[in-house]
XYZ file of C-alpha atoms in Angstrom:
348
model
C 50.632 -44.018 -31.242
C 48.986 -46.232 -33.890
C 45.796 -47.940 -32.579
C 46.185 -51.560 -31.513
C 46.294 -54.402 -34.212
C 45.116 -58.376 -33.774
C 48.701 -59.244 -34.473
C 50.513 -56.758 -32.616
C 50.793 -59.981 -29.645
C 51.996 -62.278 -31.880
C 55.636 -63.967 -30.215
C 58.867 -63.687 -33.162
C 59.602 -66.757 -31.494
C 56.793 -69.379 -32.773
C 55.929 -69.643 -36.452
C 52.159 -69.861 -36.600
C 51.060 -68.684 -32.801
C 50.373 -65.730 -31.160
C 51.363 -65.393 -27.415
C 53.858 -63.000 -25.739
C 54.913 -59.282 -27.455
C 57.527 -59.973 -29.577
C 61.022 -60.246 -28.231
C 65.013 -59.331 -29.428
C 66.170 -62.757 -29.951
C 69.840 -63.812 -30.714
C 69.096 -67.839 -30.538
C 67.334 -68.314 -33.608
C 67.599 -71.678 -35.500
C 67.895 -72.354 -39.367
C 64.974 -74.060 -39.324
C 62.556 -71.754 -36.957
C 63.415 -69.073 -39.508
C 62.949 -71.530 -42.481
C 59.398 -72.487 -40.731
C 58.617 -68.824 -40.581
C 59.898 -68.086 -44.374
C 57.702 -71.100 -45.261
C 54.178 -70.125 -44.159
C 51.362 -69.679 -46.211
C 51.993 -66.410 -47.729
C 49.073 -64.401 -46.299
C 49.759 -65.563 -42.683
C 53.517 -64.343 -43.020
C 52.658 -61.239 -44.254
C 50.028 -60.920 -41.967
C 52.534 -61.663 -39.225
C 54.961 -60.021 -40.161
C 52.684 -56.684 -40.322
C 51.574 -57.249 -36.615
C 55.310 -57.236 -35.907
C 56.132 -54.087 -37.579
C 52.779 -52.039 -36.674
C 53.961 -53.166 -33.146
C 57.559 -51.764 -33.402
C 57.333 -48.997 -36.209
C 55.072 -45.807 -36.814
C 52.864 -47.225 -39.666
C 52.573 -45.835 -42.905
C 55.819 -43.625 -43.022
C 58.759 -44.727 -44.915
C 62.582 -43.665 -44.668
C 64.071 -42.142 -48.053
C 67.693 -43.001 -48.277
C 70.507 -41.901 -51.608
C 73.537 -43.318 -51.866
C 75.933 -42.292 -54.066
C 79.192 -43.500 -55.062
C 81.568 -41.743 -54.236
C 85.218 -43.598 -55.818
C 83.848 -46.475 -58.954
C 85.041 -49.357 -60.020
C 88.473 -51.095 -59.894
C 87.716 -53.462 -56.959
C 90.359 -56.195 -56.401
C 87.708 -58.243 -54.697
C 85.692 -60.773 -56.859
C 82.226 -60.552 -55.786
C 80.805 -62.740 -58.657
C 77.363 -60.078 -58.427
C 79.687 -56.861 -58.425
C 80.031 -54.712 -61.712
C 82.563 -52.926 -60.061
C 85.146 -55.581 -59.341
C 88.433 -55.293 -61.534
C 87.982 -59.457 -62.081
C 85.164 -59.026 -64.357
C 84.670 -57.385 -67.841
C 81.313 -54.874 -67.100
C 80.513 -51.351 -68.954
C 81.658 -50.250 -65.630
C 85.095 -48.471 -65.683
C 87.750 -47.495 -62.620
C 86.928 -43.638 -62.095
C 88.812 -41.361 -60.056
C 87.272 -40.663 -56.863
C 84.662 -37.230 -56.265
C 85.417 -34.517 -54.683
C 83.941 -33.519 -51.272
C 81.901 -30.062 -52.907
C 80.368 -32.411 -55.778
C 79.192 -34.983 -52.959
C 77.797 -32.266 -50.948
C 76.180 -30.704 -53.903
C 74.783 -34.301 -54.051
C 73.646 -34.406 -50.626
C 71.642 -31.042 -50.627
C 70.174 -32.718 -54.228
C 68.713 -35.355 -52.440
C 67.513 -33.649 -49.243
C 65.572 -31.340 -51.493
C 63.923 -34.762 -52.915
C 63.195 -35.695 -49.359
C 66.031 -37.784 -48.457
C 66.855 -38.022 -44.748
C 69.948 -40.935 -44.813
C 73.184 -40.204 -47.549
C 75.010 -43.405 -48.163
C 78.557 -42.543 -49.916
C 79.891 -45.962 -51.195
C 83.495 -46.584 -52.351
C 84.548 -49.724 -53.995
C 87.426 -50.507 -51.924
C 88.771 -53.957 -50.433
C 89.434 -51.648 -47.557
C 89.791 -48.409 -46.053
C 93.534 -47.323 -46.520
C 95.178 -44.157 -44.353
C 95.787 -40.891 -46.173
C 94.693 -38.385 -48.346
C 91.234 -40.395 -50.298
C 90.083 -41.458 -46.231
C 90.669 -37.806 -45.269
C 88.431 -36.700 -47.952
C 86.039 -39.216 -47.083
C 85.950 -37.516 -43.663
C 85.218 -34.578 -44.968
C 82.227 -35.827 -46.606
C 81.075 -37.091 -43.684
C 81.539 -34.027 -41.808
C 79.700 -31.895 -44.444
C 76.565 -34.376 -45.094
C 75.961 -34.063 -41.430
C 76.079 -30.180 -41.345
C 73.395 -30.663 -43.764
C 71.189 -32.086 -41.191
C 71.114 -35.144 -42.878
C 72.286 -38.771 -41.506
C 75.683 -39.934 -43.090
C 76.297 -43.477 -44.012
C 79.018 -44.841 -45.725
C 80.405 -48.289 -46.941
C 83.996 -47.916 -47.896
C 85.249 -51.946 -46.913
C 87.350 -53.303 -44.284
C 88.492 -50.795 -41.730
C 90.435 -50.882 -38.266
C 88.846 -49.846 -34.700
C 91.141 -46.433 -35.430
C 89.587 -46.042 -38.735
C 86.241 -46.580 -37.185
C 86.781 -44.291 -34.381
C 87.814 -41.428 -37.201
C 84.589 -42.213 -38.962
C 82.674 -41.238 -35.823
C 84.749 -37.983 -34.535
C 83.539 -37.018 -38.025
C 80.095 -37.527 -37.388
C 78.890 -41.145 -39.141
C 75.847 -42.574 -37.932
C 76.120 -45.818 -39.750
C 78.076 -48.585 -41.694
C 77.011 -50.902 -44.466
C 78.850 -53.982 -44.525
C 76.597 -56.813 -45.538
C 77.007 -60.154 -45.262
C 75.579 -60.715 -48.442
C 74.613 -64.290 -48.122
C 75.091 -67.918 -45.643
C 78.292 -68.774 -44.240
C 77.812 -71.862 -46.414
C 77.320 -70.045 -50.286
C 79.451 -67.442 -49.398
C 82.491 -69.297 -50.861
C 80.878 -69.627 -53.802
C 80.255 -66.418 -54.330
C 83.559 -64.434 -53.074
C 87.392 -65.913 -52.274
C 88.838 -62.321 -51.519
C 87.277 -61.981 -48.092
C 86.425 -63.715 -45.364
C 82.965 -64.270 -43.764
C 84.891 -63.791 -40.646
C 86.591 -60.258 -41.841
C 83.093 -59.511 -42.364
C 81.834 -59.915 -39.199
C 85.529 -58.213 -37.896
C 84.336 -54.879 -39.547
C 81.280 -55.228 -38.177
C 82.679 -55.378 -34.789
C 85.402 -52.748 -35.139
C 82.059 -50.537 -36.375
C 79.650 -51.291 -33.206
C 82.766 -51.014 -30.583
C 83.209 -46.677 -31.944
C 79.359 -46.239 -31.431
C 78.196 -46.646 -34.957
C 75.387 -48.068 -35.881
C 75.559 -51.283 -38.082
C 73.975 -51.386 -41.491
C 74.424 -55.193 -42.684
C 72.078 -57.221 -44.758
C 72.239 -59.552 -47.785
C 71.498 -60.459 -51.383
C 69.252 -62.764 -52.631
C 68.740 -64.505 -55.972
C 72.484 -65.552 -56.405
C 71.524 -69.175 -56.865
C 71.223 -69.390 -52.789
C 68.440 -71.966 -51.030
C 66.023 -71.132 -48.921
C 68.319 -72.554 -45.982
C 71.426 -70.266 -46.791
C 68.738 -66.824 -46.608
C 67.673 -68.268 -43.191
C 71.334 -68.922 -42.312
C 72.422 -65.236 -43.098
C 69.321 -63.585 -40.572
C 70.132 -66.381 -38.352
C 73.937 -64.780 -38.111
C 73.128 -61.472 -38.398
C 70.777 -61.943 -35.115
C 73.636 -63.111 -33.146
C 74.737 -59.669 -33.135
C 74.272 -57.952 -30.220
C 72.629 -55.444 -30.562
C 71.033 -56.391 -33.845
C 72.086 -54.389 -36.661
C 69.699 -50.969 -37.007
C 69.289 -51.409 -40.537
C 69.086 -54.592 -42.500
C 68.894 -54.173 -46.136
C 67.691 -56.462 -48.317
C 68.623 -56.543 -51.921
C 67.870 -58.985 -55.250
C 70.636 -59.412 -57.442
C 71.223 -57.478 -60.203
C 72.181 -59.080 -63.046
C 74.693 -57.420 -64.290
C 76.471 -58.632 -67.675
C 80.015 -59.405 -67.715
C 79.511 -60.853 -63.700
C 80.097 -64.506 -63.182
C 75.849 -64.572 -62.168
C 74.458 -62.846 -64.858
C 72.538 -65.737 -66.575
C 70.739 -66.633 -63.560
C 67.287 -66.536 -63.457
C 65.290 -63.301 -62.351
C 64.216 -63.379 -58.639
C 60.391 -64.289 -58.280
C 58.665 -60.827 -56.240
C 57.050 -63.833 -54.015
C 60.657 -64.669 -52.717
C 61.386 -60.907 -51.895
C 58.389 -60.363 -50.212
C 58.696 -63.768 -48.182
C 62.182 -62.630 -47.283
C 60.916 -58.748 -46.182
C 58.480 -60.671 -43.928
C 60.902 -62.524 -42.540
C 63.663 -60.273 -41.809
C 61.278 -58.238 -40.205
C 60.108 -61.075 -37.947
C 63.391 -61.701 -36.729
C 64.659 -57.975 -36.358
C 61.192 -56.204 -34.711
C 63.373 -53.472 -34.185
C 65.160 -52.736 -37.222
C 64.815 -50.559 -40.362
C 64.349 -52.828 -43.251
C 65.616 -51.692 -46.322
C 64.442 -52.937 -49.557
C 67.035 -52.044 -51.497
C 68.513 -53.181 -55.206
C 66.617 -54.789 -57.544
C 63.485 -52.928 -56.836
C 63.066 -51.932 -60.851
C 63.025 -55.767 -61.469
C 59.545 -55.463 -59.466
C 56.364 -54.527 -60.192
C 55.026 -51.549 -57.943
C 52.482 -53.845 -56.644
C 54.975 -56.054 -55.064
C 56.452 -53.185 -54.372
C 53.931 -51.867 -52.233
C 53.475 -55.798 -50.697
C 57.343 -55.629 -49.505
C 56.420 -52.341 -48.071
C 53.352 -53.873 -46.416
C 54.877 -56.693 -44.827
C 57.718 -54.353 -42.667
C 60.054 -52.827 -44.900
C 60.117 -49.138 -44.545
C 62.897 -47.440 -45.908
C 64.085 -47.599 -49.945
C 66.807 -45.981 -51.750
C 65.595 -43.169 -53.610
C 67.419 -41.912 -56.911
C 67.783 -42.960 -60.086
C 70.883 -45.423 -59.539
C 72.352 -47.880 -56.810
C 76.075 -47.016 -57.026
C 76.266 -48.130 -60.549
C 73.088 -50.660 -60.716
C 69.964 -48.743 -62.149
C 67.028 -47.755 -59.807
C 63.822 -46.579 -60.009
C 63.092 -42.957 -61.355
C 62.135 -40.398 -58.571
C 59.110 -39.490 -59.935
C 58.164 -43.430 -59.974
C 58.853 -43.331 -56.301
C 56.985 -40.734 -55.414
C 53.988 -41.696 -57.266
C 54.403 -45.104 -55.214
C 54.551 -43.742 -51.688
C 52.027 -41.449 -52.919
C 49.655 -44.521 -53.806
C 50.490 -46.764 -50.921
C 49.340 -43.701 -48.811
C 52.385 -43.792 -47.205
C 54.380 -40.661 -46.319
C 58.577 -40.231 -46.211
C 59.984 -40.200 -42.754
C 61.064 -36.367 -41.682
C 64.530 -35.499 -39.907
C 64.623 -36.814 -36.727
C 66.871 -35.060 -33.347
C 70.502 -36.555 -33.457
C 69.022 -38.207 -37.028
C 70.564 -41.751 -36.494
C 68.468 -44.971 -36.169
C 66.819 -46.282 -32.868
C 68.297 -48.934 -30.968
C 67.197 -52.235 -32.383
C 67.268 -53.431 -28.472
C 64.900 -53.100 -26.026
């Protein structure tokens, strides 16, 4: 137990007051969350470290690795995605791995500490047959391996979800990446609403949801509020919200925006953990864009898990050694395995 903090009573619910413990909520506004995103910056983070002392064991952060596991080719058009088959990137269609190099993978990075192993595949969406049988089998062997399995393959069916979890997965990424509103702007392949159909198809086999968002793809302030606001009208609310900057990656439709400001990343760690008390927070891509002070800050203010290893599926990421050296300076230390090794219930 951690000892009790001034902010630990402060209400999710009110931007600037403290009153009742704070609650699950699935009736947030825009605005409230804009209010909340908008505070003076050391009375969000300030908040938002009551709320995850309150919720979290302080001080220890998850190590995650994700690997990808079939690159490039996509036939979506993500305009931030090196991997889709619409843009001209470095990054070329490969064939997919095969289940003993991913495991050799997976023991790689639990020797380096990991305790989650994402295995991505840049699919529109999961198709029957021999590539989602070997994806099975990667599941099925990460998890003998003691470690937590995630995966983010695309759209799938309530069967296909169902397969996923005989075989063991205890989560499924599949962000929302942005509002309802910029999301056109951003992708015509997909649906917001097929989004939120996978998500659905993933919570009704007993998997735990893994769905965050981007920022710095030209978005406002309004749309970042707009994406927590939907993601909270999940019930439960998703386990693990990761939150990512955009990479800018050339030959994408977004690489001559400007970089993301660290303020605006840690603002928007503060806020996503206000809203999800429960959740792990992942501050994910676009960490070697920041400094490891503002690392540290994001890490401060509630997120407390990264992605450890030296890329992102193809996007770079910070060295291991860098990493450790920054959880060793925070005076932080990496979350062990934990029984059954799947997230908590973001509910109460």
């Amino acid at each position: 137990m951690t000892e009790p903090h001034p902010f630990d009573a402060w209400d999710s619910g009110s931007p600037s007051a403290p009153s009742a413990p704070n609650p699950i909520r699935h009736d947030w506004t825009v605005d409230e969350v804009v209010a909340i995103h908008d505070l003076p910056l050391f009375a969000l983070m300030d908040r938002a470290r009551g709320v995850h002392r309150a919720h979290h064991v302080d001080g220890e952060v998850q190590l995650c690795t994700l690997l990808s596991v079939k690159t490039g080719g996509c036939p979506e058009d993500c305009a931030y995605c090196p991997q889709s088959s619409h843009h001209d990137t470095s990054t070329s269609p490969e064939k997919m791995l095969d289940v003993d190099g991913v495991l050799e993978a997976a023991d790689r990075a639990k020797a380096a500490g990991s305790t989650r192993f994402c295995m991505g595949a840049a699919w529109r969406e999961v198709k029957d047959g021999p590539a989602f049988d070997r994806v099975l089998a990667m599941v099925r062997g990460v998890k003998e391996r003691g470690l937590e399995a995630c995966v983010t393959l695309g759209m799938l069916t309530e069967e296909q979800a169902k397969k996923l979890k005989d075989a063991g997965l205890d989560a499924y990424n599949h962000n929302l990446d942005t509002s309802r509103e910029h999301y056109r702007s951003i992708i015509s392949t997909r649906t917001y609403d097929e989004r939120l159909v996978t998500l659905r198809n993933v919570r009704k086999a007993g998997i735990t949801v893994c769905s965050g968002g981007i920022i710095g793809m030209g978005e406002s302030v309004r749309d970042r509020a707009a994406m927590l606001v939907e993601l909270a009208r999940l019930r439960p609310h998703p386990e693990s919200v990761p939150i990512n900057a955009l990479v800018r990656v050339p030959g994408t439709p977004l690489e001559s925006l400007p970089p993301l400001d660290p303020v605006e990343f840690i603002r928007m760690i503060a806020t996503a953990r206000i809203v999800f008390p429960r959740s792990m927070v992942r501050l994910s891509a676009g960490r070697t864009d920041l400094s490891r002070e503002a690392q540290m800050m994001c890490l401060y203010v509630g997120a407390n898990s990264i992605f450890y290893g030296d890329k992102l599926l193809t996007t770079p990421n910070p060295e291991t050694d860098e990493d450790t050296a920054l959880i060793r300076d925070a005076g932080l230390t990496a979350r062990k395995p934990s029984v059954g090794m799947s997230d908590a219930s973001a509910e109460e």
